Coordinates of C-alpha atoms in Angstrom, one line a residue:
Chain A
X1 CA 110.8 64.0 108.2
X2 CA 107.9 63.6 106.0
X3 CA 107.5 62.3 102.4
X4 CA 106.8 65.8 100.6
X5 CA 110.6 66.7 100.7
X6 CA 111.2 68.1 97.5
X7 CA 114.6 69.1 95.8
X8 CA 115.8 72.9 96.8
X9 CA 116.7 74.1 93.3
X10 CA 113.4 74.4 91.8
X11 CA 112.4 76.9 94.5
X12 CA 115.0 79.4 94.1
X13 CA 114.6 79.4 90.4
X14 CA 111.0 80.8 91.5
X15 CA 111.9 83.0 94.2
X16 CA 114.7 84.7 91.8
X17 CA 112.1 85.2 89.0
X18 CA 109.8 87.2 91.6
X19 CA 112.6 89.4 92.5
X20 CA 113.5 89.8 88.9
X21 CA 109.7 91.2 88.3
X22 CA 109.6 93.0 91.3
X23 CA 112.8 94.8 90.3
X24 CA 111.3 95.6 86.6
X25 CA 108.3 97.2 88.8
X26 CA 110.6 99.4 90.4
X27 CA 110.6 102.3 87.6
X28 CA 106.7 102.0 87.0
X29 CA 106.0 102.7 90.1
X30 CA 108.4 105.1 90.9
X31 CA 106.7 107.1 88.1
X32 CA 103.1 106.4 89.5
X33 CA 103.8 107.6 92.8
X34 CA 106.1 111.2 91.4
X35 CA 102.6 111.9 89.0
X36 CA 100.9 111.9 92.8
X37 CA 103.5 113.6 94.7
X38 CA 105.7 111.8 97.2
X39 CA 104.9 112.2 100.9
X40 CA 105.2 110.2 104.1
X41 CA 103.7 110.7 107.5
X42 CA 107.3 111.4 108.7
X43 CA 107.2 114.4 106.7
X44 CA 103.6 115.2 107.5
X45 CA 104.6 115.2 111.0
X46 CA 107.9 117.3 110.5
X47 CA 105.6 119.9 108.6
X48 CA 103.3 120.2 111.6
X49 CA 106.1 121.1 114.0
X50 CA 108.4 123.0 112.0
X51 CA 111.1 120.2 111.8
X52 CA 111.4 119.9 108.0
X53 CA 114.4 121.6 108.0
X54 CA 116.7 120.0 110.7
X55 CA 116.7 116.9 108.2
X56 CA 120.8 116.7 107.2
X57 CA 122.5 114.2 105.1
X58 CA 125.5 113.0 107.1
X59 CA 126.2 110.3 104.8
X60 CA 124.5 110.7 101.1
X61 CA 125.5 106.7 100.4
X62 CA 126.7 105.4 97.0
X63 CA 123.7 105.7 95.4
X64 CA 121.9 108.8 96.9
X65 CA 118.0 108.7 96.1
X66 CA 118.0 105.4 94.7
X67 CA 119.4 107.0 91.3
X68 CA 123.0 106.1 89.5
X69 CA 125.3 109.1 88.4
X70 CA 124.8 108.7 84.7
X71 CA 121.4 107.3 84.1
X72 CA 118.5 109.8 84.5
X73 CA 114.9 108.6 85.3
X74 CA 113.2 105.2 85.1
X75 CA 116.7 103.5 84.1
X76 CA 118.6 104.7 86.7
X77 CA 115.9 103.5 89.1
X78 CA 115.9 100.1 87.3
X79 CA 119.8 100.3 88.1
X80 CA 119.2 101.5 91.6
X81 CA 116.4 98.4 92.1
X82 CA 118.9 95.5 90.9
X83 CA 122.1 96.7 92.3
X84 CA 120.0 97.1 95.4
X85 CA 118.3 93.7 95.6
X86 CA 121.7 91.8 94.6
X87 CA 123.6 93.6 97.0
X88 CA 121.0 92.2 99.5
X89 CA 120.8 89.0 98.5
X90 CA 124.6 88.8 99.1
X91 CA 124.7 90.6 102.2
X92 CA 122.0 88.2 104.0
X93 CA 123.1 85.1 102.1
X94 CA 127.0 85.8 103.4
X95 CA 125.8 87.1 106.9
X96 CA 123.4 83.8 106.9
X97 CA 126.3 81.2 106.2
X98 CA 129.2 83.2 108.2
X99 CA 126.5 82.0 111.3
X100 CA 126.2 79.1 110.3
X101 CA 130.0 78.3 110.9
Chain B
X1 CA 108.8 105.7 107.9
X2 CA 112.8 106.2 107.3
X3 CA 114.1 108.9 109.7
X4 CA 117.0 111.2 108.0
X5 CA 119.6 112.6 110.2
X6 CA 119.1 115.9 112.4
X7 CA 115.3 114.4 113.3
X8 CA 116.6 112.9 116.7
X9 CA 118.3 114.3 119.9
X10 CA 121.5 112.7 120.4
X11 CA 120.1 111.1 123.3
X12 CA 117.1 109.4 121.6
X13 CA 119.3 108.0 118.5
X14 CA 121.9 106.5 121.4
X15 CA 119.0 104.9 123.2
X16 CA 117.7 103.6 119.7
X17 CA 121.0 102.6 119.1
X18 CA 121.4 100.9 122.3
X19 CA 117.5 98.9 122.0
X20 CA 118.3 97.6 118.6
X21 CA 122.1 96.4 119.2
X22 CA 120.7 94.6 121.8
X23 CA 118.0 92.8 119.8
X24 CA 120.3 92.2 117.0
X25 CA 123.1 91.0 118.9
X26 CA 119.9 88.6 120.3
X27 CA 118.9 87.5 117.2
X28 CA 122.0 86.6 115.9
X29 CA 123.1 84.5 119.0
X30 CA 119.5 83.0 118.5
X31 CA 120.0 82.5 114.6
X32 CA 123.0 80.1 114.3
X33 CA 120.9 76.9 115.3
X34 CA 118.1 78.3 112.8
X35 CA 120.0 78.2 109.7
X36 CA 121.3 75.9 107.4
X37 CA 121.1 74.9 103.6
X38 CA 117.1 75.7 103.5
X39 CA 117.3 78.7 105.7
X40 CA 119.9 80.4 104.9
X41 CA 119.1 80.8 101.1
X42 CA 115.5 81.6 102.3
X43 CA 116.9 84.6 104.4
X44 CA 118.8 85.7 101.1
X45 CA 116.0 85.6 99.4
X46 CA 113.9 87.0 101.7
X47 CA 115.5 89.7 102.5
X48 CA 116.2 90.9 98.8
X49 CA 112.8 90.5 98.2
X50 CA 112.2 92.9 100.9
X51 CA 114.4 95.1 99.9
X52 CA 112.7 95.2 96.1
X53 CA 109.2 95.4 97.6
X54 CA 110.2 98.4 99.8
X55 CA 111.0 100.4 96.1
X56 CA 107.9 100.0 94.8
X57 CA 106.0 103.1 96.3
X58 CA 102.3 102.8 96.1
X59 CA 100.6 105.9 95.1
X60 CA 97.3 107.2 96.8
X61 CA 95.2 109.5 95.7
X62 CA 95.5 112.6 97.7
X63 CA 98.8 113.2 97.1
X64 CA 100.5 110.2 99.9
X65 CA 102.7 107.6 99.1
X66 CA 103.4 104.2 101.0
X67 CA 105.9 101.4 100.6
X68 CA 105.5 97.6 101.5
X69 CA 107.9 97.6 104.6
X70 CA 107.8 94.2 105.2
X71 CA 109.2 93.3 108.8
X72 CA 106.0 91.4 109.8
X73 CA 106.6 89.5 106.8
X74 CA 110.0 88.5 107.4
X75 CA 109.1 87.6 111.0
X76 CA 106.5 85.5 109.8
X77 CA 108.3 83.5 107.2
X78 CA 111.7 83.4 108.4
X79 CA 110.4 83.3 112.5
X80 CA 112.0 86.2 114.9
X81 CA 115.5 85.9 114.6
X82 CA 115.7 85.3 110.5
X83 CA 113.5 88.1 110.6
X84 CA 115.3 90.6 112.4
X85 CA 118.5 89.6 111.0
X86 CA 116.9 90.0 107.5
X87 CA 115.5 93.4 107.8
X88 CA 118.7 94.6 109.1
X89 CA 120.1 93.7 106.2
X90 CA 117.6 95.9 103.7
X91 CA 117.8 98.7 106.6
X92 CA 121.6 99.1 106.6
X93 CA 122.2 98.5 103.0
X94 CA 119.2 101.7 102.4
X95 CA 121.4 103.9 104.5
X96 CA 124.7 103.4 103.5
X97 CA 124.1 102.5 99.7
X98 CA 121.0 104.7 99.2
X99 CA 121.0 107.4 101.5
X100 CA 117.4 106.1 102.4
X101 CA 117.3 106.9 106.1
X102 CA 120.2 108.6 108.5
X103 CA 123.2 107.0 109.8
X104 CA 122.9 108.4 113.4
X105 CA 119.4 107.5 112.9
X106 CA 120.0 104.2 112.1
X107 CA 119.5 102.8 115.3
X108 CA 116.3 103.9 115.5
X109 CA 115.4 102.9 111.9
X110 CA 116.7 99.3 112.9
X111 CA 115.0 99.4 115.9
X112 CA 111.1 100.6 114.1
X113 CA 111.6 97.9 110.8
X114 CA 114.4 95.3 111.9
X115 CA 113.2 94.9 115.4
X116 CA 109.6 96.0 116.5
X117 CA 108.2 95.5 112.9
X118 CA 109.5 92.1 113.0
X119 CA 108.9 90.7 116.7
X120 CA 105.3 92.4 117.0
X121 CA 104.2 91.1 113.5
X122 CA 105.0 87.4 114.8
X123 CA 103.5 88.1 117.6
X124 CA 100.0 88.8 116.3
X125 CA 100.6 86.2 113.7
X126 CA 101.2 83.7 116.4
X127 CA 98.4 85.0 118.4
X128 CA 95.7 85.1 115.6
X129 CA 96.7 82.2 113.6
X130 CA 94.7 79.3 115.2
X131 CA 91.5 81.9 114.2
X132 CA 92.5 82.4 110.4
X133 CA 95.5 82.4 109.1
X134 CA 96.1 84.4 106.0
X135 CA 93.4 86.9 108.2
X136 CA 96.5 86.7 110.6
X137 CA 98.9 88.2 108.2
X138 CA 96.7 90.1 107.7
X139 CA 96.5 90.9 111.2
X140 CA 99.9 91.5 111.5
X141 CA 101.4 93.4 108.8
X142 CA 99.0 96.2 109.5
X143 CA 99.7 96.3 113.4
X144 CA 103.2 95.5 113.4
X145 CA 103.6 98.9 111.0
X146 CA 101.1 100.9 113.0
X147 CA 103.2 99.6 116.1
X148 CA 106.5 101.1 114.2
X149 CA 104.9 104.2 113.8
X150 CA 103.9 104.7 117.2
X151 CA 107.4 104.1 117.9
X152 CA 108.5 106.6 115.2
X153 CA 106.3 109.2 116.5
X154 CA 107.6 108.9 119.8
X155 CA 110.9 109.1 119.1
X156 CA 111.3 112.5 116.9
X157 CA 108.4 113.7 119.1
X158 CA 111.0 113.2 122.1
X159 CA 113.6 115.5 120.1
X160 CA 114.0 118.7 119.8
X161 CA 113.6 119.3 116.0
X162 CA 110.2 118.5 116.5
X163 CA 109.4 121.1 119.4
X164 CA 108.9 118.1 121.8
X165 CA 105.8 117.9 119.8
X166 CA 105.0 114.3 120.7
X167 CA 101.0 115.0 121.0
X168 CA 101.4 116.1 117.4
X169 CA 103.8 113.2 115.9
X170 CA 102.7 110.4 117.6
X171 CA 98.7 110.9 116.1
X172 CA 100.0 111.8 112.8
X173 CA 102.4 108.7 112.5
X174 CA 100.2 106.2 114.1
X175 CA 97.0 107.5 112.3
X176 CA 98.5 107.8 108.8
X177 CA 100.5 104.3 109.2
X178 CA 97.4 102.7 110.4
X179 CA 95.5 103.8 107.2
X180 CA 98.6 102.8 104.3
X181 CA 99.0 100.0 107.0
X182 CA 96.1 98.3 105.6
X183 CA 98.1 98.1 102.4
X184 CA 101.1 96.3 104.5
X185 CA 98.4 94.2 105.6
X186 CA 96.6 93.1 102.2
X187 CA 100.3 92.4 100.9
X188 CA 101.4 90.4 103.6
X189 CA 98.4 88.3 103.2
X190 CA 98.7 87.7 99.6
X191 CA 101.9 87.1 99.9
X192 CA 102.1 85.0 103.1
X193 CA 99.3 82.8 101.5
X194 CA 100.6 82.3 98.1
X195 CA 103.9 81.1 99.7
X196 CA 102.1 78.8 101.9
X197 CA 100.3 77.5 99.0
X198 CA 102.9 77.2 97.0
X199 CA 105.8 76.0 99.6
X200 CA 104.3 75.4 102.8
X201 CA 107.6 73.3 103.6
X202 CA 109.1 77.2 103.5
X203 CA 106.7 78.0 106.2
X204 CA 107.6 78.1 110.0
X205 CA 105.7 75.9 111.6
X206 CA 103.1 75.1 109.1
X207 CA 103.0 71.1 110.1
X208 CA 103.9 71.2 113.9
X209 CA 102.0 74.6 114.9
X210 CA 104.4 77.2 115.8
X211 CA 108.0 75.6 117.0
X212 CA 110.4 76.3 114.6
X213 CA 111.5 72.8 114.0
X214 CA 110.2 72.3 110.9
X215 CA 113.6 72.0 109.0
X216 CA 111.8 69.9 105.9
X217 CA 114.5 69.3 103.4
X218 CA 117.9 69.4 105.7

């Protein structure tokens, strides 16, 4: 279309290097936000009417909590992060070329 | 913003259910003439990315705690459909992987972050760009989220576990996502901008103002 087209492979180097650092980010701040106690507005709001205790887990998922059986603290949350993010990555990659078809 | 199961009334998770099907099943008849060998590593990408970002929990003094959520974001990169189709990628995987979120409150979850998140942060992008446009990420990362809430607030207000309470929810979602919102805001704007900078060939209509035919590269 225009002159500026540039060669794919140099931007998903980049991309996959940001998602590498955000992934090493994970554990630092899931420490910073445990040292200031964890709490959404969801909860807020379930507080306020009394509903804090209808939440049930009907499915706990493979991971529960972000964490892996085995590896306690800021490594099983670095676990959690990249199992997480390539799990993604393949799930919207395979979804994205199965439409393509 | 993840509701767990036992928040919603059968009734309101069916009717999330049925609102976000429908959306989805939208954006994925809308998505096959979107991707291709750009897109569709872009929507990978993307979407991981999302899902990383949405693990990093900002703290705030005070004792809160907010996460990038990141459906404006998708919607303004990857346009609606990419969007939606990304963040229910990084919604699903939370519940069934992670736990993060209920599975009869899926629906509803898909419908807050994959759907509304998505569609009315593109909107405002699209509405606001011509003015500024990083201002219009801006923009549209912190209403697309307060938006969410809203819908959030209604919904488990609507239910029983929360005393039909929706006079209670609805100003303690929309108010406390419109504050952490302006974090979803700032974020999206950094990183809408840097993108732009870097790869504006990545960027929906950067060159031909709006359409999505800017397919630079296949």
């Amino acid at each position: 279309m225009t002159a500026d087209v540039r060669p794919t492979r140099p931007w998903i180097r980049w991309a996959v290097g940001c998602l590498l650092v955000l992934v090493l980010l994970a554990p630092v701040f899931g420490w910073a936000s445990g040292a200031v106690g964890y709490a959404e507005p969801i909860g807020n709001a379930a507080h306020a009417t009394g509903a804090a205790d209808a939440a049930s887990t009907v499915l706990p998922g493979l991971l529960p909590d972000y964490s892996v059986a085995g590896l306690d603290g800021p490594l099983g949350t670095l676990a959690a992060a990249g199992i997480g993010t390539v799990l993604t990555l393949g799930v919207a990659l395979g979804a994205g070329r199965l439409l393509e078809r | 913003m993840h509701i767990p199961d036992g928040f919603l009334d059968p009734w309101v998770a069916g009717l999330f259910w049925l609102a976000s099907g429908a959306a989805i099943g939208l954006a994925v008849r809308r998505a096959r003439g979107a991707l291709g060998d750009e897109r569709t590593p872009l929507l990978g990408v993307v979407a991981a990315g999302i899902f990383a970002a949405q693990m990093l929990n900002w703290p705030i003094p005070g004792g809160t705690s907010a996460h990038f959520v990141g459906g404006a974001f998708a919607g303004i990169l990857l346009g609606p459909s990419l969007g939606v189709l990304a963040m229910t990628a990084v919604v699903t995987i939370q519940a069934f992987v992670f736990g993060d979120g209920g599975i009869i409150a899926l629906g509803a979850n898909l419908f807050a972050m994959a759907v509304v998140d998505v569609l009315v942060g593109y909107a405002l992008f699209r509405a606001c760009r011509g003015v500024h446009e990083t201002g219009a990420a801006f923009v549209a990362g912190w209403g697309a989220i307060t938006v969410s809430a809203l819908v959030v607030g209604l919904g488990i207000g609507s239910s029983s576990a929360f005393a039909y309470a929706v006079g209670t929810t609805v100003p303690i979602m929309v108010v406390g996502h419109a504050l952490l919102g302006l974090i979803e805001g700032a974020i999206t704007a950094a990183v809408y901008g840097y993108v732009a900078d870097a790869r504006p060939d990545l960027v929906l209509g950067r060159s031909t103002d709006g359409t999505a035919a800017v397919e630079v590269g296949t």
